[in-house]
Short mmCIF file of C-alpha atoms and ligand atoms in Angstrom, two decimals:
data_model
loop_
_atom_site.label_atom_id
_atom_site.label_comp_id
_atom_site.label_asym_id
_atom_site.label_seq_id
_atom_site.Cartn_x
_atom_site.Cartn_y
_atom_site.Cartn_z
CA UNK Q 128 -7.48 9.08 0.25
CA UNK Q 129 -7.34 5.48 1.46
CA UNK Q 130 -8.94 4.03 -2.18
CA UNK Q 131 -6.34 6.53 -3.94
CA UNK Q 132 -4.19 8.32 -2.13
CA UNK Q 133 -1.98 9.10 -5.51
CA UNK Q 134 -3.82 11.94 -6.30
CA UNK Q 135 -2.98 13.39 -2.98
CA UNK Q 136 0.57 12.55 -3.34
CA UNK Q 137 0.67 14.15 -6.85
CA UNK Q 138 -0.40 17.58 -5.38
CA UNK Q 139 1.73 17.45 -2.27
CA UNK Q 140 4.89 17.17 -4.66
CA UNK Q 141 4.13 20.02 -6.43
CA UNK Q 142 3.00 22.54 -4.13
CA UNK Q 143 4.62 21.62 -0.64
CA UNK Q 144 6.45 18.66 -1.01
CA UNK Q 145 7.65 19.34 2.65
CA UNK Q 146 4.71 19.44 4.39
CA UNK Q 147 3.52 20.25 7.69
CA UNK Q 148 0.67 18.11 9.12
CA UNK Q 149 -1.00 19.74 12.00
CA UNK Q 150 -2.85 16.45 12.85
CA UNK Q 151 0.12 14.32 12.45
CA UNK Q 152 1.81 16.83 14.21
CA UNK Q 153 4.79 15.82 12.13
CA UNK Q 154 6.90 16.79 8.15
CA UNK Q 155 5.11 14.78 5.18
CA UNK Q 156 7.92 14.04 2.99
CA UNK Q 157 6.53 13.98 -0.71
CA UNK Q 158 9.49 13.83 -3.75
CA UNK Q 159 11.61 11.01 -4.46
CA UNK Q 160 14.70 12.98 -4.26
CA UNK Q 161 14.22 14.13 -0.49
CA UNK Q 162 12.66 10.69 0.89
CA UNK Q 163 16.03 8.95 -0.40
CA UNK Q 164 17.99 11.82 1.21
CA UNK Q 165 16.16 11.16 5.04
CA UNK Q 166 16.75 7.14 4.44
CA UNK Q 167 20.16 7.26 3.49
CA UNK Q 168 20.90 10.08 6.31
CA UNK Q 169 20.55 7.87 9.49
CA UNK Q 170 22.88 10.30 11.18
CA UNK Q 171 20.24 12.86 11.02
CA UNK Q 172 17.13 11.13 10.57
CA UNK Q 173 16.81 8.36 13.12
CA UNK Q 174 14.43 5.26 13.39
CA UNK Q 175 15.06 5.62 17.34
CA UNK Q 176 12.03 7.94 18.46
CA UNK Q 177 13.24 8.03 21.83
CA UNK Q 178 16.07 10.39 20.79
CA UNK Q 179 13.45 12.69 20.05
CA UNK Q 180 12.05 12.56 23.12
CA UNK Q 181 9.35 10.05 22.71
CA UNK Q 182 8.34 7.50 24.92
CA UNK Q 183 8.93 4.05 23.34
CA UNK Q 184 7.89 1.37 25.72
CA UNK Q 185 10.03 -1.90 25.72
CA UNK Q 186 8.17 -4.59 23.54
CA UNK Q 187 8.94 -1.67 20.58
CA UNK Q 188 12.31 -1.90 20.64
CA UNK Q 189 13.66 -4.11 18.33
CA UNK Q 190 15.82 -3.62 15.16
CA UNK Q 191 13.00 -1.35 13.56
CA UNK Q 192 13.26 1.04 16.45
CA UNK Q 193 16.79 1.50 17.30
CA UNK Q 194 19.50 2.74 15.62
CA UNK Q 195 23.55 2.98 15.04
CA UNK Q 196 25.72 -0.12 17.21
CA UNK Q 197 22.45 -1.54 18.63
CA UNK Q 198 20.85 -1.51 15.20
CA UNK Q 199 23.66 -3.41 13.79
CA UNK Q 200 23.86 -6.09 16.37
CA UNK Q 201 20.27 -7.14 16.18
CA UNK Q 202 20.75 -7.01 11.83
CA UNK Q 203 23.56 -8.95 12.66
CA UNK Q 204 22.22 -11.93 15.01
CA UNK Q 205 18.63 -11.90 13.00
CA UNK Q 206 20.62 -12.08 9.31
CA UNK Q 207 22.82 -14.56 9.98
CA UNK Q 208 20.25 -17.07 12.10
CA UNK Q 209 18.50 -17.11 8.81
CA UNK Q 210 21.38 -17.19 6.68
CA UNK Q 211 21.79 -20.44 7.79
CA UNK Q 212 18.57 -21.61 7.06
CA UNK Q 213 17.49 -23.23 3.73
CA UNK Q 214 15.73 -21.26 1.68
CA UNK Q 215 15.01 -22.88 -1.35
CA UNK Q 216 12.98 -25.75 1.09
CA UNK Q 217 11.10 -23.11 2.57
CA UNK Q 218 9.73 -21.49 -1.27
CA UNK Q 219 9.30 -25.43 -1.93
CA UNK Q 220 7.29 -25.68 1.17
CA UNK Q 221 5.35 -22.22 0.48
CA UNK Q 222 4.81 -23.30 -2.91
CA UNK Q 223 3.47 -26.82 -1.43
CA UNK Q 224 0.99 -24.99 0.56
CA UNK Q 225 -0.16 -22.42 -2.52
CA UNK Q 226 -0.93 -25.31 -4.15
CA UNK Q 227 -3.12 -26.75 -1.57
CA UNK Q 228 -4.89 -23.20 -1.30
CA UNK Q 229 -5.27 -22.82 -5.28
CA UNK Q 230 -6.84 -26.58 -5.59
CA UNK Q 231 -9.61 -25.32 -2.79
CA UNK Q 232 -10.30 -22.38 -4.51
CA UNK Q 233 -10.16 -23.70 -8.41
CA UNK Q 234 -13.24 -23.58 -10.08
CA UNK Q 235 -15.38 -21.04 -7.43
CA UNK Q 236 -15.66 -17.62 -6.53
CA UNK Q 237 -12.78 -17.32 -3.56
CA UNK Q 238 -11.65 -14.47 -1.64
CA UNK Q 239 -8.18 -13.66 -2.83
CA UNK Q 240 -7.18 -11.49 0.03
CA UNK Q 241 -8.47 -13.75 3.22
CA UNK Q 242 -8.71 -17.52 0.90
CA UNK Q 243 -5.09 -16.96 0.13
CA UNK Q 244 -2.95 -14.09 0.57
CA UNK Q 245 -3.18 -14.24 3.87
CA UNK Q 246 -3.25 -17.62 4.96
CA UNK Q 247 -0.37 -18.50 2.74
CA UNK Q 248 1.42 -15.49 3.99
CA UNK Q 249 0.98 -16.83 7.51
CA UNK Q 250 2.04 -20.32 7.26
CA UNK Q 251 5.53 -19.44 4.93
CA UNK Q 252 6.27 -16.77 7.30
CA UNK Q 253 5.95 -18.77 10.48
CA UNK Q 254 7.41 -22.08 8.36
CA UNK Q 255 10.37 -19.36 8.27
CA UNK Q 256 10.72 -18.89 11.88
CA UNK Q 257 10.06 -22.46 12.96
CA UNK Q 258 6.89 -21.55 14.56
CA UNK Q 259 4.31 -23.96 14.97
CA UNK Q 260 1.37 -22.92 13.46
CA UNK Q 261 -1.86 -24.97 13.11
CA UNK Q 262 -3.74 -24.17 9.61
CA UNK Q 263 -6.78 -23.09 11.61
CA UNK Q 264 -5.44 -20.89 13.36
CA UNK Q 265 -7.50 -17.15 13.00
CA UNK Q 266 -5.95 -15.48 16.48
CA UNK Q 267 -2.28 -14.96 14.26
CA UNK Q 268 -4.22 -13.37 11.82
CA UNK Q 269 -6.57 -11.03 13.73
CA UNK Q 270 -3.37 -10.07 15.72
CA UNK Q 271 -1.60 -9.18 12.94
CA UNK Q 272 -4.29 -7.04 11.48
CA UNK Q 273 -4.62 -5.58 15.02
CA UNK Q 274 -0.73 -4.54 14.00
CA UNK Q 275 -1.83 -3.51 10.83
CA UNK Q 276 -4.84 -1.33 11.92
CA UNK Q 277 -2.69 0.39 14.46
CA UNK Q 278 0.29 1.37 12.40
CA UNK Q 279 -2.52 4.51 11.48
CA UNK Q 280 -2.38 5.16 15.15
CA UNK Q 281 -1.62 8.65 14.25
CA UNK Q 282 -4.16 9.51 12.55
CA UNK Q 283 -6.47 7.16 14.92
CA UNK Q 284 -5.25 6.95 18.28
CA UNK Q 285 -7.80 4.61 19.23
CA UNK Q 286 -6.42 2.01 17.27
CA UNK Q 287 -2.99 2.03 19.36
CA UNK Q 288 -3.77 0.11 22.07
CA UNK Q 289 -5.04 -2.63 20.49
CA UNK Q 290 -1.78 -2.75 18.24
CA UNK Q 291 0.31 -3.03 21.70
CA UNK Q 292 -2.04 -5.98 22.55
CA UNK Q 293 -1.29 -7.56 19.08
CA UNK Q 294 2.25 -7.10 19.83
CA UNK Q 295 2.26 -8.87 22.88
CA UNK Q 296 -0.02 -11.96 21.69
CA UNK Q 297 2.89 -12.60 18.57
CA UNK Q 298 5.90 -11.91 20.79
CA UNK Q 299 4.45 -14.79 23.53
CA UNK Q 300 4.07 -16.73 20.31
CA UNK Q 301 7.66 -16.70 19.40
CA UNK Q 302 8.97 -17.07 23.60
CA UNK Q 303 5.85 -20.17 24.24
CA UNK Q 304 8.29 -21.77 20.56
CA UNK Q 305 11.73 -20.84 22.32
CA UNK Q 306 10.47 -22.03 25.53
CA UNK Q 307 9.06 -25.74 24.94
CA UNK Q 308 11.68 -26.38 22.60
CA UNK Q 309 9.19 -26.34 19.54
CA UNK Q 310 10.97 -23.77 17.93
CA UNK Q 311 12.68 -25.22 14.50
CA UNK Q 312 15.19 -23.28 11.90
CA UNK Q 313 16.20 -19.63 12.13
CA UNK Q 314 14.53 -19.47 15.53
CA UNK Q 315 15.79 -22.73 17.17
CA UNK Q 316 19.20 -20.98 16.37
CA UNK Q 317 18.61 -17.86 17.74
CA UNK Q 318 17.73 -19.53 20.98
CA UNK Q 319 21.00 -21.28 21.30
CA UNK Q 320 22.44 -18.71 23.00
CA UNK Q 321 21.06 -18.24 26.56
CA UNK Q 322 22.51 -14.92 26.95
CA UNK Q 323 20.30 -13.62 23.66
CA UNK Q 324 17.42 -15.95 24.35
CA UNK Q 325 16.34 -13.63 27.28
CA UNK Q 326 17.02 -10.71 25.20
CA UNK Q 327 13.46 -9.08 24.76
CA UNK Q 328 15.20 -6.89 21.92
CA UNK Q 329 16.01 -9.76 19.85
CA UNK Q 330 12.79 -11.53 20.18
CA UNK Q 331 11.31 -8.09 19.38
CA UNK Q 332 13.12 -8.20 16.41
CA UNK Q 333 11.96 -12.06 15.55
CA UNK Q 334 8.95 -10.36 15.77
CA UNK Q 335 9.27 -7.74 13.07
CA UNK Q 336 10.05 -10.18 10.72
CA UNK Q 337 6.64 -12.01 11.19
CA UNK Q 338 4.79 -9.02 11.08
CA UNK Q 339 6.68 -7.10 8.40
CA UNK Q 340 6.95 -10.55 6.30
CA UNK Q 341 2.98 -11.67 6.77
CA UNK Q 342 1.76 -7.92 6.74
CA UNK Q 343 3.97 -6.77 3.47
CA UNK Q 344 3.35 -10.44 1.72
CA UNK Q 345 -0.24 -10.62 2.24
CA UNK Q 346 -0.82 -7.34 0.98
CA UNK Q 347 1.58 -7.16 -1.67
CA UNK Q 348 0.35 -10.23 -3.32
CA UNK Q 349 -3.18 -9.25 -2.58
CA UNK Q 350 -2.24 -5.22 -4.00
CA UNK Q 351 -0.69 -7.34 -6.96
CA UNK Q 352 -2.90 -9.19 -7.81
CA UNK Q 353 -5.99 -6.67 -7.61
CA UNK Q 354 -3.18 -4.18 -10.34
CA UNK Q 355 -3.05 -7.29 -12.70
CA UNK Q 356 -6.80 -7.91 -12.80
CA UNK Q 357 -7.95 -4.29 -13.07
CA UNK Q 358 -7.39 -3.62 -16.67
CA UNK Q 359 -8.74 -6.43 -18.74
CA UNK Q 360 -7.05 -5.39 -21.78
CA UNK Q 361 -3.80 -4.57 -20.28
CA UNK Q 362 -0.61 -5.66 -21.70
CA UNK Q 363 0.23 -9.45 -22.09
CA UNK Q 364 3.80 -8.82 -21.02
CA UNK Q 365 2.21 -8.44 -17.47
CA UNK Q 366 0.51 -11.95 -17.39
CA UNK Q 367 4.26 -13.27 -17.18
CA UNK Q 368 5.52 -12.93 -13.53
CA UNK Q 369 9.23 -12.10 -13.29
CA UNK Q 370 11.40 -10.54 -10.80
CA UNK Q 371 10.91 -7.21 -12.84
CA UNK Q 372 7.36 -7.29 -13.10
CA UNK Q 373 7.17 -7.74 -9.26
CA UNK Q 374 9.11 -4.70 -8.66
CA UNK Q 375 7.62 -2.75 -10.97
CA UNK Q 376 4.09 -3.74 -8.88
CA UNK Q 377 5.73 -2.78 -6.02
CA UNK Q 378 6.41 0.50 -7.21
CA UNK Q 379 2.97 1.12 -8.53
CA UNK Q 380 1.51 0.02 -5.29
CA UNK Q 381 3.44 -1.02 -3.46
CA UNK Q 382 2.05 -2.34 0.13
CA UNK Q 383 4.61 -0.09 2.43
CA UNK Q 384 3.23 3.38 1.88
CA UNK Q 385 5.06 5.29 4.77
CA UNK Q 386 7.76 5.75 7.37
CA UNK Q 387 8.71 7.96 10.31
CA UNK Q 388 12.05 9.09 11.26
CA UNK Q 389 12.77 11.46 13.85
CA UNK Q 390 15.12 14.70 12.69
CA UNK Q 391 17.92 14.56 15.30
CA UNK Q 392 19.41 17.88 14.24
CA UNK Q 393 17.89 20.97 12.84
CA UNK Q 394 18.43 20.40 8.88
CA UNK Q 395 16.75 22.48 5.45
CA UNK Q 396 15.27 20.17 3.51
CA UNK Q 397 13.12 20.83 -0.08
CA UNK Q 398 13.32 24.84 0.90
CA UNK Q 399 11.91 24.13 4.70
CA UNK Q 400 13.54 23.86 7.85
CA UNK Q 401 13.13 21.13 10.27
CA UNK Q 402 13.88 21.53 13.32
CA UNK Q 403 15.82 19.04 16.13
CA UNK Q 404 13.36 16.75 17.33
CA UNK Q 405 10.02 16.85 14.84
CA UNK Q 406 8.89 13.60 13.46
CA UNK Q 407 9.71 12.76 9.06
CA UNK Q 408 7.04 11.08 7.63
CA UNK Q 409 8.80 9.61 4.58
CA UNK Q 410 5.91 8.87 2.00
CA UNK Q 411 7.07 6.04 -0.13
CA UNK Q 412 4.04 5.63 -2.32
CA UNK Q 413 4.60 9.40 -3.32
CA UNK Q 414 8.05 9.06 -3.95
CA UNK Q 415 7.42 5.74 -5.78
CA UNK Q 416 4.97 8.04 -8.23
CA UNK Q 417 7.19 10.89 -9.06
CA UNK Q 418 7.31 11.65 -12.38
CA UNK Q 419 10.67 13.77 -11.55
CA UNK Q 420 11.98 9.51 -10.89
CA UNK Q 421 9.78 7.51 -13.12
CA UNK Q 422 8.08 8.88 -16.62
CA UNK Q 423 4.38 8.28 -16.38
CA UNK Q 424 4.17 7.01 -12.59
CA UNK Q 425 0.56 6.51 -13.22
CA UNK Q 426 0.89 3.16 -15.43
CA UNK Q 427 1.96 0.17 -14.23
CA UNK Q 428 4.68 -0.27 -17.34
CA UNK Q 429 6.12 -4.33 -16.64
CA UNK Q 430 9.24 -3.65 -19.02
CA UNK Q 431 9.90 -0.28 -16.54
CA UNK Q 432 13.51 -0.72 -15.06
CA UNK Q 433 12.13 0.24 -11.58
CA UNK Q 434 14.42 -1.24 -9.77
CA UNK Q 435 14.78 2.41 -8.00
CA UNK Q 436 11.79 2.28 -6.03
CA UNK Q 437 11.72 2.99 -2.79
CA UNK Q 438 9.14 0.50 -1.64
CA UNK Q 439 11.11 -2.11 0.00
CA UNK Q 440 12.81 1.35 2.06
CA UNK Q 441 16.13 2.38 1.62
CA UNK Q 442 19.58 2.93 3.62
CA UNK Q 443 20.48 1.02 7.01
CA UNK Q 444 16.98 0.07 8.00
CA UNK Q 445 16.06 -0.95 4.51
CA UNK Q 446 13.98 -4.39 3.92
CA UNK Q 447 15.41 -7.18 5.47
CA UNK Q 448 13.45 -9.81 3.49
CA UNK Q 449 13.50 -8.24 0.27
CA UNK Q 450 14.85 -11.17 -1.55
CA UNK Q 451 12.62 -13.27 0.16
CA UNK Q 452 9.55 -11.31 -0.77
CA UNK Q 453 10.39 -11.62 -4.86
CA UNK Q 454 11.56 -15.08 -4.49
CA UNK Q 455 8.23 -16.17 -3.00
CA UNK Q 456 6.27 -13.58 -4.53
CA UNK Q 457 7.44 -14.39 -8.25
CA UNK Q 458 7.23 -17.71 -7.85
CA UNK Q 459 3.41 -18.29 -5.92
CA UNK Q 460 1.97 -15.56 -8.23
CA UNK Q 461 3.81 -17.45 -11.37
CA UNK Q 462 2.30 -20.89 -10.22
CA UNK Q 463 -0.94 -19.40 -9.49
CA UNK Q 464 -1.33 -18.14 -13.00
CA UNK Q 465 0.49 -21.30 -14.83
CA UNK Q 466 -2.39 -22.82 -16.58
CA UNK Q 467 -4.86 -20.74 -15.35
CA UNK Q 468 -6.18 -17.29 -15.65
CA UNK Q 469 -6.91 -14.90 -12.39
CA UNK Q 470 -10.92 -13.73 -13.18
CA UNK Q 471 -12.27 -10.77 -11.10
CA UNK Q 472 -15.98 -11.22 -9.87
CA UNK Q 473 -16.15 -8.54 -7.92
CA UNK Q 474 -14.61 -5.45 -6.83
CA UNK Q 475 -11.93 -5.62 -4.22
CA UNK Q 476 -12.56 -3.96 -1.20
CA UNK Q 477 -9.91 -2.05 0.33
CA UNK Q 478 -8.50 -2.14 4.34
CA UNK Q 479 -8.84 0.97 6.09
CA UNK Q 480 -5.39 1.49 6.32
CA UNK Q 481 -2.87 3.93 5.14
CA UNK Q 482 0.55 2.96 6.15
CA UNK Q 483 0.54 -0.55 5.20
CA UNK Q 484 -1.49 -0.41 2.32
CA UNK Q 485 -3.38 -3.50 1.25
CA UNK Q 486 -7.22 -4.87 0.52
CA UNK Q 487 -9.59 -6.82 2.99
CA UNK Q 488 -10.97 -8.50 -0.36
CA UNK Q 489 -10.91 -9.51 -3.52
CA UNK Q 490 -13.52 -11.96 -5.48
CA UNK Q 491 -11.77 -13.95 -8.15
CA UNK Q 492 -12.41 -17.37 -9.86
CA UNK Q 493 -9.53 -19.41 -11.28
CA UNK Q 494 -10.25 -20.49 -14.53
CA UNK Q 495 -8.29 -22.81 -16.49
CA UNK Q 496 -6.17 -20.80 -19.36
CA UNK Q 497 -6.91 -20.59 -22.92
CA UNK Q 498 -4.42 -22.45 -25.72
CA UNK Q 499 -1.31 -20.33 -26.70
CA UNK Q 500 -3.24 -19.85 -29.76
CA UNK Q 501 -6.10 -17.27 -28.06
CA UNK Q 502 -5.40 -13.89 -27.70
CA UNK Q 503 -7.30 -13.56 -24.29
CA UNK Q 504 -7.42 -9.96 -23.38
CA UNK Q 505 -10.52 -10.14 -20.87
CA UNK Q 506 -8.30 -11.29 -17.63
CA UNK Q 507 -4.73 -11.56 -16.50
C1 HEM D 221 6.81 -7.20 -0.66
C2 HEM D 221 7.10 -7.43 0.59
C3 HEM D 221 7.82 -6.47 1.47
C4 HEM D 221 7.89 -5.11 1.40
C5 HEM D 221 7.26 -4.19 0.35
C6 HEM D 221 8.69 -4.66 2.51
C7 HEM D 221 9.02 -3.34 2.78
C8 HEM D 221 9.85 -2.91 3.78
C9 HEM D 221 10.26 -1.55 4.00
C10 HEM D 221 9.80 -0.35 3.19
C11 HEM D 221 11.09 -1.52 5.07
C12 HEM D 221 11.86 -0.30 5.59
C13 HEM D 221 11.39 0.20 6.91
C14 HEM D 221 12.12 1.47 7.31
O1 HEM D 221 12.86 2.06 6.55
O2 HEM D 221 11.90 1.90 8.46
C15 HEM D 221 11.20 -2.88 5.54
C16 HEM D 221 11.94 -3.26 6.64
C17 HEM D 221 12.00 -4.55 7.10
N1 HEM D 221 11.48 -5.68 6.48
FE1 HEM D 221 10.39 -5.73 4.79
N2 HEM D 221 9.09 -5.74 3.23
C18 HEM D 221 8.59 -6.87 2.63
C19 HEM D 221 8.77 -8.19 3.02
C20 HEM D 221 9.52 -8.57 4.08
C21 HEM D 221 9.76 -9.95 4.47
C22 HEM D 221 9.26 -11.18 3.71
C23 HEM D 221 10.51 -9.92 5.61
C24 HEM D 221 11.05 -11.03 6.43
C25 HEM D 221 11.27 -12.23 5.99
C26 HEM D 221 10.75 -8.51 5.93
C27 HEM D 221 11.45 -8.08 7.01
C28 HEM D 221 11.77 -6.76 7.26
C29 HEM D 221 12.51 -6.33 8.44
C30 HEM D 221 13.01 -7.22 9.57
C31 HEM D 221 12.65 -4.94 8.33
C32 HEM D 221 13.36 -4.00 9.31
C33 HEM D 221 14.79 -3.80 8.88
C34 HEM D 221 15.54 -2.82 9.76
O3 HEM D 221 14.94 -1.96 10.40
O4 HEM D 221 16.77 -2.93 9.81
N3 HEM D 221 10.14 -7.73 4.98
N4 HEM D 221 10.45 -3.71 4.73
#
């Protein structure tokens, strides 16, 4: 299930696409159709657990976790401090420090996943937020997988409380930056105002964006990267990285496999009824493979309009960074393979995680591209 949970997926949608997990203790939401209904019905389906009764301790709460007015005012005061904020010097500076990562790892084997993804994914996402960060740093990065790990918390309990750790160690990251006056851009802004500088909501929610940027980035580029180099003699249309071809990889496998919502009133949904307070899991790896939304959801297609996909969410809580994501994903994974060809030399080895889906590894050598003249179908 975690190497290839479409399978799964596939047979969920077609015999109980509303299913109840006894483990989970919560509705698995399979089909496209009904995991776009739950996301755009917010009045319903709510990211708030607490109105469901659950206990949601206070370094949660942030603009993930709450919904309606509250919802909208953290949106609000986290868009526009980075609205503000330059964006094309921040690709320039994440494509400064690609650069710097690809010219270590040209010529030998390197580890795509921890050499690159994930240090890169660290240093543009904290460049964002005006942390400082110093390249050496491995404590960001075993906190966030910490995060990552414990997002499966339902299915592994054990892995929670190391999560709430994780949370903790990122969030004193951000208030140490607001505090010594180190912070710089988006954050430096935020912290203008006294009144929301002591707001643990908001810094919550400065939070989300450095986990949900380095956790999605990381993997997505790392999920990416490991679709392009699987099929040697796949198509040459997906050696040319563009907008589309990153949303299409997004939709084949896309790094955000899952959601939860709680069901605030008792609703019928794909022939099942849910009743007022159960937890939604939306699935949006299964919806992202229905072949009742995309004709042959099996084959990563890069002329597929699949601009539909659900894997950057959907309705009031839906990615916040989206356009940040493609922008730095199309253009590192573009510069990566200008000149150059991406060579597997090993097989990737997957993280044992199902929500945020992504690999721990993946051996590659970066070898200098043939002339335009070569029809190179051994490598992407
Ligand atoms: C390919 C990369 C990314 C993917 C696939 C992705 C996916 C998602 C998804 C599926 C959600 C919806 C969560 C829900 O409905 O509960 C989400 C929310 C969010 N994402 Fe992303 N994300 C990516 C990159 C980023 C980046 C780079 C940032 C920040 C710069 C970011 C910031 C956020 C935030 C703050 C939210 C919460 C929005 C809210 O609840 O109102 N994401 N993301």
């Amino acid at each position: 299930m975690l190497n290839d949970p479409y399978p799964v997926y596939a047979a969920l949608r077609d015999t109980d696409p509303v299913h109840w997990h006894e483990g989970l203790n919560a509705w698995i939401i399979t089909r496209y159709s009904d995991c776009e209904r739950v996301l755009d019905d917010a009045e319903v389906f709510v990211s708030d657990l607490r109105r469901i009764g659950e206990d949601v301790p206070p370094e949660l709460l942030s603009l993930q976790t709450v919904d309606g007015a509250d919802h909208h005012a953290l949106r609000g005061a986290v868009t526009d401090a980075v609205r503000g904020f330059d964006l094309g010097a921040w690709l320039e500076e994440s494509l400064r420090i690609a650069d710097e990562l690809a010219q270590k790892a040209s010529g030998a084997e390197f580890d795509f996943a921890g050499d690159f993804a994930e240090p890169l994914a660290a240093a543009s996402m904290c460049t964002l937020l005006g942390i400082p960060l110093a390249a050496e740093d491995t404590g960001f990065r075993s906190a966030q997988r910490d995060l990552m790990l414990s997002m499966d918390a339902g299915l592994a309990p054990e892995r929670a409380e190391a999560g709430v750790r994780a949370r903790g160690r990122l969030s004193a990251l951000i208030e140490r930056a607001l505090a010594d006056g180190t912070a710089r851009g988006p954050l430096a802004r935020v912290g203008s105002d006294p009144g929301d500088l002591h707001s643990r909501q908001l810094v919550n929610s400065l939070r989300s964006i450095l986990v949900a940027g380095y956790s999605s980035v990381s993997s997505m580029l790392g999920n990416a990267v490991a679709a392009l180099t699987a099929d040697p003699d796949g198509p040459r249309a997906a050696r040319r990285i563009t907008p589309g071809l990153l949303h299409e990889l997004i939709r084949y496998d896309g790094p955000v496999q899952a959601e939860s919502r709680g069901v605030v009133r008792d609703v019928t949904l794909g022939g099942r009824r849910l009743r007022r307070g159960a937890e939604a899991v939306v699935v949006l790896g299964s919806a992202n493979h229905d072949e009742r939304a995309f004709p042959e959801p099996d084959r990563l297609r890069p002329g597929r309009r699949s601009r539909g996909h659900l894997g950057f969410g959907r309705g009031p809580h839906a990615c916040l960074g989206s356009h940040m994501a493609l922008r730095l994903g199309t253009a590192v994974l573009g510069r990566l393979t200008e000149g150059a060809r991406l060579v597997r030399t090993g097989d990737p080895v997957r993280r044992p995680t199902a929500t945020l889906r992504g690999l721990d590894r993946i051996p590659l050598r970066l070898e200098p591209a043939p002339g335009p003249d070569t029809d190179d179908r051994r490598s992407t």
